[in-house]
Amino acid sequence: MTKNTSISLQELLDANALARGLAIWTVVGCHVGLAHAFWKPISTFASAGKLSVSIFLFLSGLLLQTQANRADGQLAVGAWLKKRFFRIYPLYWTGLALTLLCAWYFRGRIFGATVIAANFLGVSVWFGQKVLSSGYAVTFWFISLLLLCYVLFLATRRMQRKGFLVLGAFAVAFAALPSGRVMQAAAFAFPAFFAGMAQADRLQRAGAATFDARFHLAVFLPLLGALAFIFKGPNFFQLDARWSLALDWLGCVGLTVIPWSALVLVAWLQKTLARRAPSSLRAALWVSGLSFAVYCIHEPLLVVVDKSSRAGHPWWGLLGYVLLVIGAGWGLDALDRRLKRFSR
């Protein structure tokens, strides 16, 4: 193992922000394919939303459990809940308000009071309510899943054998996938959060272990290819319907396993940039820091891509969309940081 490809535990934890940012920005990029027919090939060939959501949830479980382990499982629940509230809801509510406005003004979509209330609380998926959307992509289901994982984290953080917790999550996901009662995307991603928690416990037991980025690259690429076959294969060739459920289960396992290698590779990327291109790393970390704000507002702003593409200027529309979401995300992130300081 060479020094340049050897990744320490602290380097892994330090890469969490960049990895989460890359995951969210990948989701944002994937949704461009839903704005207009001109951009549809993005979704046909190169979308990675399921992978990105699983990576984000894995990282959340890993970080939360690592913090809990460092405190010997002790947690000031009130302060923890307050921190989670201000981390999620102000930006989420801003995105929700923008979504309602754009859905009504540009698409003529109106939602009932029950649907709005469930989305306002962030629990729409819990109770089978429609997820608010401007009509391009359904994004806020993720908030419901993240909140559910937070609740389960409080109940399970002290479990000693989290492998059983992961197996239980797989059982829930495997039962949910064919039922039609739960969003498939949520079922696919659900076990990844608990895999992150289990990995945090393994890292605690391993102590000062290091990880070879070359090994994880050799794991990541075949897994990525397998996931591409499972989820993109039906776009290019017909599979026997008898295999569809088995492939979904296999895809769920793959989405749960691959985030660990993805994190090691992002840590290697961050380490390399810190040594060879520190200014590029600072820019990447700045953009990553805007990712949740951008995630909350990007879907209704796809109207820019839609309208410009209809007018025959798709590339100018895409450029305007990128500048708009970065600018709006920067402004919202700055306001959110001030609100968090005020709430302490």
PDB file of N, CA and C in Angstrom, residues 235-279:
ATOM      1  N   ASN A 235     -33.755  -0.202 -20.255  1.00  0.00           N
ATOM      2  CA  ASN A 235     -33.867   0.830 -21.289  1.00  0.00           C
ATOM      3  C   ASN A 235     -33.332   0.365 -22.637  1.00  0.00           C
ATOM      4  N   PHE A 236     -32.552  -0.716 -22.647  1.00  0.00           N
ATOM      5  CA  PHE A 236     -31.868  -1.130 -23.866  1.00  0.00           C
ATOM      6  C   PHE A 236     -32.207  -2.551 -24.305  1.00  0.00           C
ATOM      7  N   PHE A 237     -32.639  -3.391 -23.375  1.00  0.00           N
ATOM      8  CA  PHE A 237     -33.025  -4.744 -23.766  1.00  0.00           C
ATOM      9  C   PHE A 237     -34.071  -5.255 -22.789  1.00  0.00           C
ATOM     10  N   GLN A 238     -34.866  -6.203 -23.248  1.00  0.00           N
ATOM     11  CA  GLN A 238     -35.984  -6.714 -22.467  1.00  0.00           C
ATOM     12  C   GLN A 238     -35.529  -7.868 -21.576  1.00  0.00           C
ATOM     13  N   LEU A 239     -35.898  -7.762 -20.301  1.00  0.00           N
ATOM     14  CA  LEU A 239     -35.585  -8.811 -19.346  1.00  0.00           C
ATOM     15  C   LEU A 239     -36.860  -9.567 -18.997  1.00  0.00           C
ATOM     16  N   ASP A 240     -36.724 -10.837 -18.734  1.00  0.00           N
ATOM     17  CA  ASP A 240     -37.870 -11.643 -18.327  1.00  0.00           C
ATOM     18  C   ASP A 240     -38.436 -11.086 -17.030  1.00  0.00           C
ATOM     19  N   ALA A 241     -39.739 -10.883 -16.998  1.00  0.00           N
ATOM     20  CA  ALA A 241     -40.387 -10.296 -15.827  1.00  0.00           C
ATOM     21  C   ALA A 241     -40.181 -11.128 -14.569  1.00  0.00           C
ATOM     22  N   ARG A 242     -39.926 -12.426 -14.745  1.00  0.00           N
ATOM     23  CA  ARG A 242     -39.718 -13.286 -13.579  1.00  0.00           C
ATOM     24  C   ARG A 242     -38.478 -12.879 -12.796  1.00  0.00           C
ATOM     25  N   TRP A 243     -37.540 -12.186 -13.463  1.00  0.00           N
ATOM     26  CA  TRP A 243     -36.300 -11.811 -12.807  1.00  0.00           C
ATOM     27  C   TRP A 243     -36.352 -10.411 -12.197  1.00  0.00           C
ATOM     28  N   SER A 244     -37.425  -9.685 -12.421  1.00  0.00           N
ATOM     29  CA  SER A 244     -37.451  -8.276 -12.027  1.00  0.00           C
ATOM     30  C   SER A 244     -37.317  -8.086 -10.512  1.00  0.00           C
ATOM     31  N   LEU A 245     -38.034  -8.885  -9.729  1.00  0.00           N
ATOM     32  CA  LEU A 245     -37.971  -8.729  -8.286  1.00  0.00           C
ATOM     33  C   LEU A 245     -36.592  -9.129  -7.754  1.00  0.00           C
ATOM     34  N   ALA A 246     -36.045 -10.227  -8.271  1.00  0.00           N
ATOM     35  CA  ALA A 246     -34.715 -10.653  -7.837  1.00  0.00           C
ATOM     36  C   ALA A 246     -33.666  -9.595  -8.161  1.00  0.00           C
ATOM     37  N   LEU A 247     -33.803  -8.959  -9.315  1.00  0.00           N
ATOM     38  CA  LEU A 247     -32.866  -7.900  -9.682  1.00  0.00           C
ATOM     39  C   LEU A 247     -33.030  -6.679  -8.778  1.00  0.00           C
ATOM     40  N   ASP A 248     -34.269  -6.383  -8.408  1.00  0.00           N
ATOM     41  CA  ASP A 248     -34.493  -5.276  -7.470  1.00  0.00           C
ATOM     42  C   ASP A 248     -33.821  -5.560  -6.134  1.00  0.00           C
ATOM     43  N   TRP A 249     -33.968  -6.769  -5.642  1.00  0.00           N
ATOM     44  CA  TRP A 249     -33.316  -7.134  -4.373  1.00  0.00           C
ATOM     45  C   TRP A 249     -31.791  -7.037  -4.506  1.00  0.00           C
ATOM     46  N   LEU A 250     -31.279  -7.541  -5.624  1.00  0.00           N
ATOM     47  CA  LEU A 250     -29.835  -7.478  -5.849  1.00  0.00           C
ATOM     48  C   LEU A 250     -29.373  -6.024  -5.948  1.00  0.00           C
ATOM     49  N   GLY A 251     -30.173  -5.179  -6.602  1.00  0.00           N
ATOM     50  CA  GLY A 251     -29.846  -3.765  -6.684  1.00  0.00           C
ATOM     51  C   GLY A 251     -29.833  -3.095  -5.329  1.00  0.00           C
ATOM     52  N   CYS A 252     -30.766  -3.483  -4.459  1.00  0.00           N
ATOM     53  CA  CYS A 252     -30.818  -2.932  -3.109  1.00  0.00           C
ATOM     54  C   CYS A 252     -29.544  -3.288  -2.338  1.00  0.00           C
ATOM     55  N   VAL A 253     -29.093  -4.526  -2.470  1.00  0.00           N
ATOM     56  CA  VAL A 253     -27.850  -4.954  -1.810  1.00  0.00           C
ATOM     57  C   VAL A 253     -26.669  -4.158  -2.354  1.00  0.00           C
ATOM     58  N   GLY A 254     -26.611  -4.026  -3.675  1.00  0.00           N
ATOM     59  CA  GLY A 254     -25.519  -3.284  -4.277  1.00  0.00           C
ATOM     60  C   GLY A 254     -25.480  -1.831  -3.833  1.00  0.00           C
ATOM     61  N   LEU A 255     -26.641  -1.199  -3.754  1.00  0.00           N
ATOM     62  CA  LEU A 255     -26.716   0.197  -3.315  1.00  0.00           C
ATOM     63  C   LEU A 255     -26.324   0.357  -1.855  1.00  0.00           C
ATOM     64  N   THR A 256     -26.441  -0.701  -1.073  1.00  0.00           N
ATOM     65  CA  THR A 256     -26.071  -0.655   0.332  1.00  0.00           C
ATOM     66  C   THR A 256     -24.578  -0.872   0.531  1.00  0.00           C
ATOM     67  N   VAL A 257     -23.978  -1.669  -0.353  1.00  0.00           N
ATOM     68  CA  VAL A 257     -22.566  -2.023  -0.225  1.00  0.00           C
ATOM     69  C   VAL A 257     -21.645  -0.961  -0.822  1.00  0.00           C
ATOM     70  N   ILE A 258     -22.044  -0.385  -1.938  1.00  0.00           N
ATOM     71  CA  ILE A 258     -21.137   0.471  -2.702  1.00  0.00           C
ATOM     72  C   ILE A 258     -20.766   1.793  -2.023  1.00  0.00           C
ATOM     73  N   PRO A 259     -21.583   2.365  -1.137  1.00  0.00           N
ATOM     74  CA  PRO A 259     -21.195   3.665  -0.568  1.00  0.00           C
ATOM     75  C   PRO A 259     -19.875   3.657   0.198  1.00  0.00           C
ATOM     76  N   TRP A 260     -19.517   2.541   0.813  1.00  0.00           N
ATOM     77  CA  TRP A 260     -18.264   2.496   1.570  1.00  0.00           C
ATOM     78  C   TRP A 260     -17.074   2.702   0.646  1.00  0.00           C
ATOM     79  N   SER A 261     -17.046   2.000  -0.466  1.00  0.00           N
ATOM     80  CA  SER A 261     -15.961   2.187  -1.428  1.00  0.00           C
ATOM     81  C   SER A 261     -16.000   3.590  -2.026  1.00  0.00           C
ATOM     82  N   ALA A 262     -17.208   4.116  -2.248  1.00  0.00           N
ATOM     83  CA  ALA A 262     -17.326   5.473  -2.786  1.00  0.00           C
ATOM     84  C   ALA A 262     -16.705   6.490  -1.830  1.00  0.00           C
ATOM     85  N   LEU A 263     -16.917   6.314  -0.532  1.00  0.00           N
ATOM     86  CA  LEU A 263     -16.344   7.242   0.445  1.00  0.00           C
ATOM     87  C   LEU A 263     -14.823   7.170   0.445  1.00  0.00           C
ATOM     88  N   VAL A 264     -14.264   5.967   0.387  1.00  0.00           N
ATOM     89  CA  VAL A 264     -12.805   5.815   0.351  1.00  0.00           C
ATOM     90  C   VAL A 264     -12.238   6.524  -0.875  1.00  0.00           C
ATOM     91  N   LEU A 265     -12.912   6.396  -2.013  1.00  0.00           N
ATOM     92  CA  LEU A 265     -12.423   7.033  -3.238  1.00  0.00           C
ATOM     93  C   LEU A 265     -12.527   8.552  -3.166  1.00  0.00           C
ATOM     94  N   VAL A 266     -13.605   9.061  -2.559  1.00  0.00           N
ATOM     95  CA  VAL A 266     -13.728  10.517  -2.395  1.00  0.00           C
ATOM     96  C   VAL A 266     -12.656  11.027  -1.435  1.00  0.00           C
ATOM     97  N   ALA A 267     -12.355  10.253  -0.390  1.00  0.00           N
ATOM     98  CA  ALA A 267     -11.280  10.639   0.529  1.00  0.00           C
ATOM     99  C   ALA A 267      -9.941  10.684  -0.191  1.00  0.00           C
ATOM    100  N   TRP A 268      -9.722   9.715  -1.085  1.00  0.00           N
ATOM    101  CA  TRP A 268      -8.486   9.728  -1.883  1.00  0.00           C
ATOM    102  C   TRP A 268      -8.456  10.954  -2.804  1.00  0.00           C
ATOM    103  N   LEU A 269      -9.602  11.281  -3.419  1.00  0.00           N
ATOM    104  CA  LEU A 269      -9.684  12.471  -4.275  1.00  0.00           C
ATOM    105  C   LEU A 269      -9.390  13.735  -3.480  1.00  0.00           C
ATOM    106  N   GLN A 270      -9.980  13.845  -2.295  1.00  0.00           N
ATOM    107  CA  GLN A 270      -9.744  15.027  -1.471  1.00  0.00           C
ATOM    108  C   GLN A 270      -8.278  15.122  -1.050  1.00  0.00           C
ATOM    109  N   LYS A 271      -7.694  13.998  -0.699  1.00  0.00           N
ATOM    110  CA  LYS A 271      -6.277  13.973  -0.312  1.00  0.00           C
ATOM    111  C   LYS A 271      -5.387  14.400  -1.481  1.00  0.00           C
ATOM    112  N   THR A 272      -5.711  13.921  -2.674  1.00  0.00           N
ATOM    113  CA  THR A 272      -4.931  14.262  -3.854  1.00  0.00           C
ATOM    114  C   THR A 272      -5.063  15.743  -4.198  1.00  0.00           C
ATOM    115  N   LEU A 273      -6.288  16.264  -4.144  1.00  0.00           N
ATOM    116  CA  LEU A 273      -6.500  17.683  -4.439  1.00  0.00           C
ATOM    117  C   LEU A 273      -5.822  18.575  -3.406  1.00  0.00           C
ATOM    118  N   ALA A 274      -5.856  18.154  -2.144  1.00  0.00           N
ATOM    119  CA  ALA A 274      -5.200  18.951  -1.103  1.00  0.00           C
ATOM    120  C   ALA A 274      -3.713  19.082  -1.355  1.00  0.00           C
ATOM    121  N   ARG A 275      -3.132  18.060  -1.967  1.00  0.00           N
ATOM    122  CA  ARG A 275      -1.696  18.069  -2.227  1.00  0.00           C
ATOM    123  C   ARG A 275      -1.348  18.764  -3.545  1.00  0.00           C
ATOM    124  N   ARG A 276      -2.175  18.551  -4.563  1.00  0.00           N
ATOM    125  CA  ARG A 276      -1.809  19.018  -5.904  1.00  0.00           C
ATOM    126  C   ARG A 276      -2.586  20.252  -6.369  1.00  0.00           C
ATOM    127  N   ALA A 277      -3.820  20.431  -5.887  1.00  0.00           N
ATOM    128  CA  ALA A 277      -4.648  21.553  -6.357  1.00  0.00           C
ATOM    129  C   ALA A 277      -5.519  22.063  -5.215  1.00  0.00           C
ATOM    130  N   PRO A 278      -4.921  22.665  -4.195  1.00  0.00           N
ATOM    131  CA  PRO A 278      -5.697  23.101  -3.027  1.00  0.00           C
ATOM    132  C   PRO A 278      -6.787  24.113  -3.355  1.00  0.00           C
ATOM    133  N   SER A 279      -6.556  24.964  -4.350  1.00  0.00           N
ATOM    134  CA  SER A 279      -7.587  25.928  -4.714  1.00  0.00           C
ATOM    135  C   SER A 279      -8.811  25.220  -5.300  1.00  0.00           C
TER     136      SER A 279
END
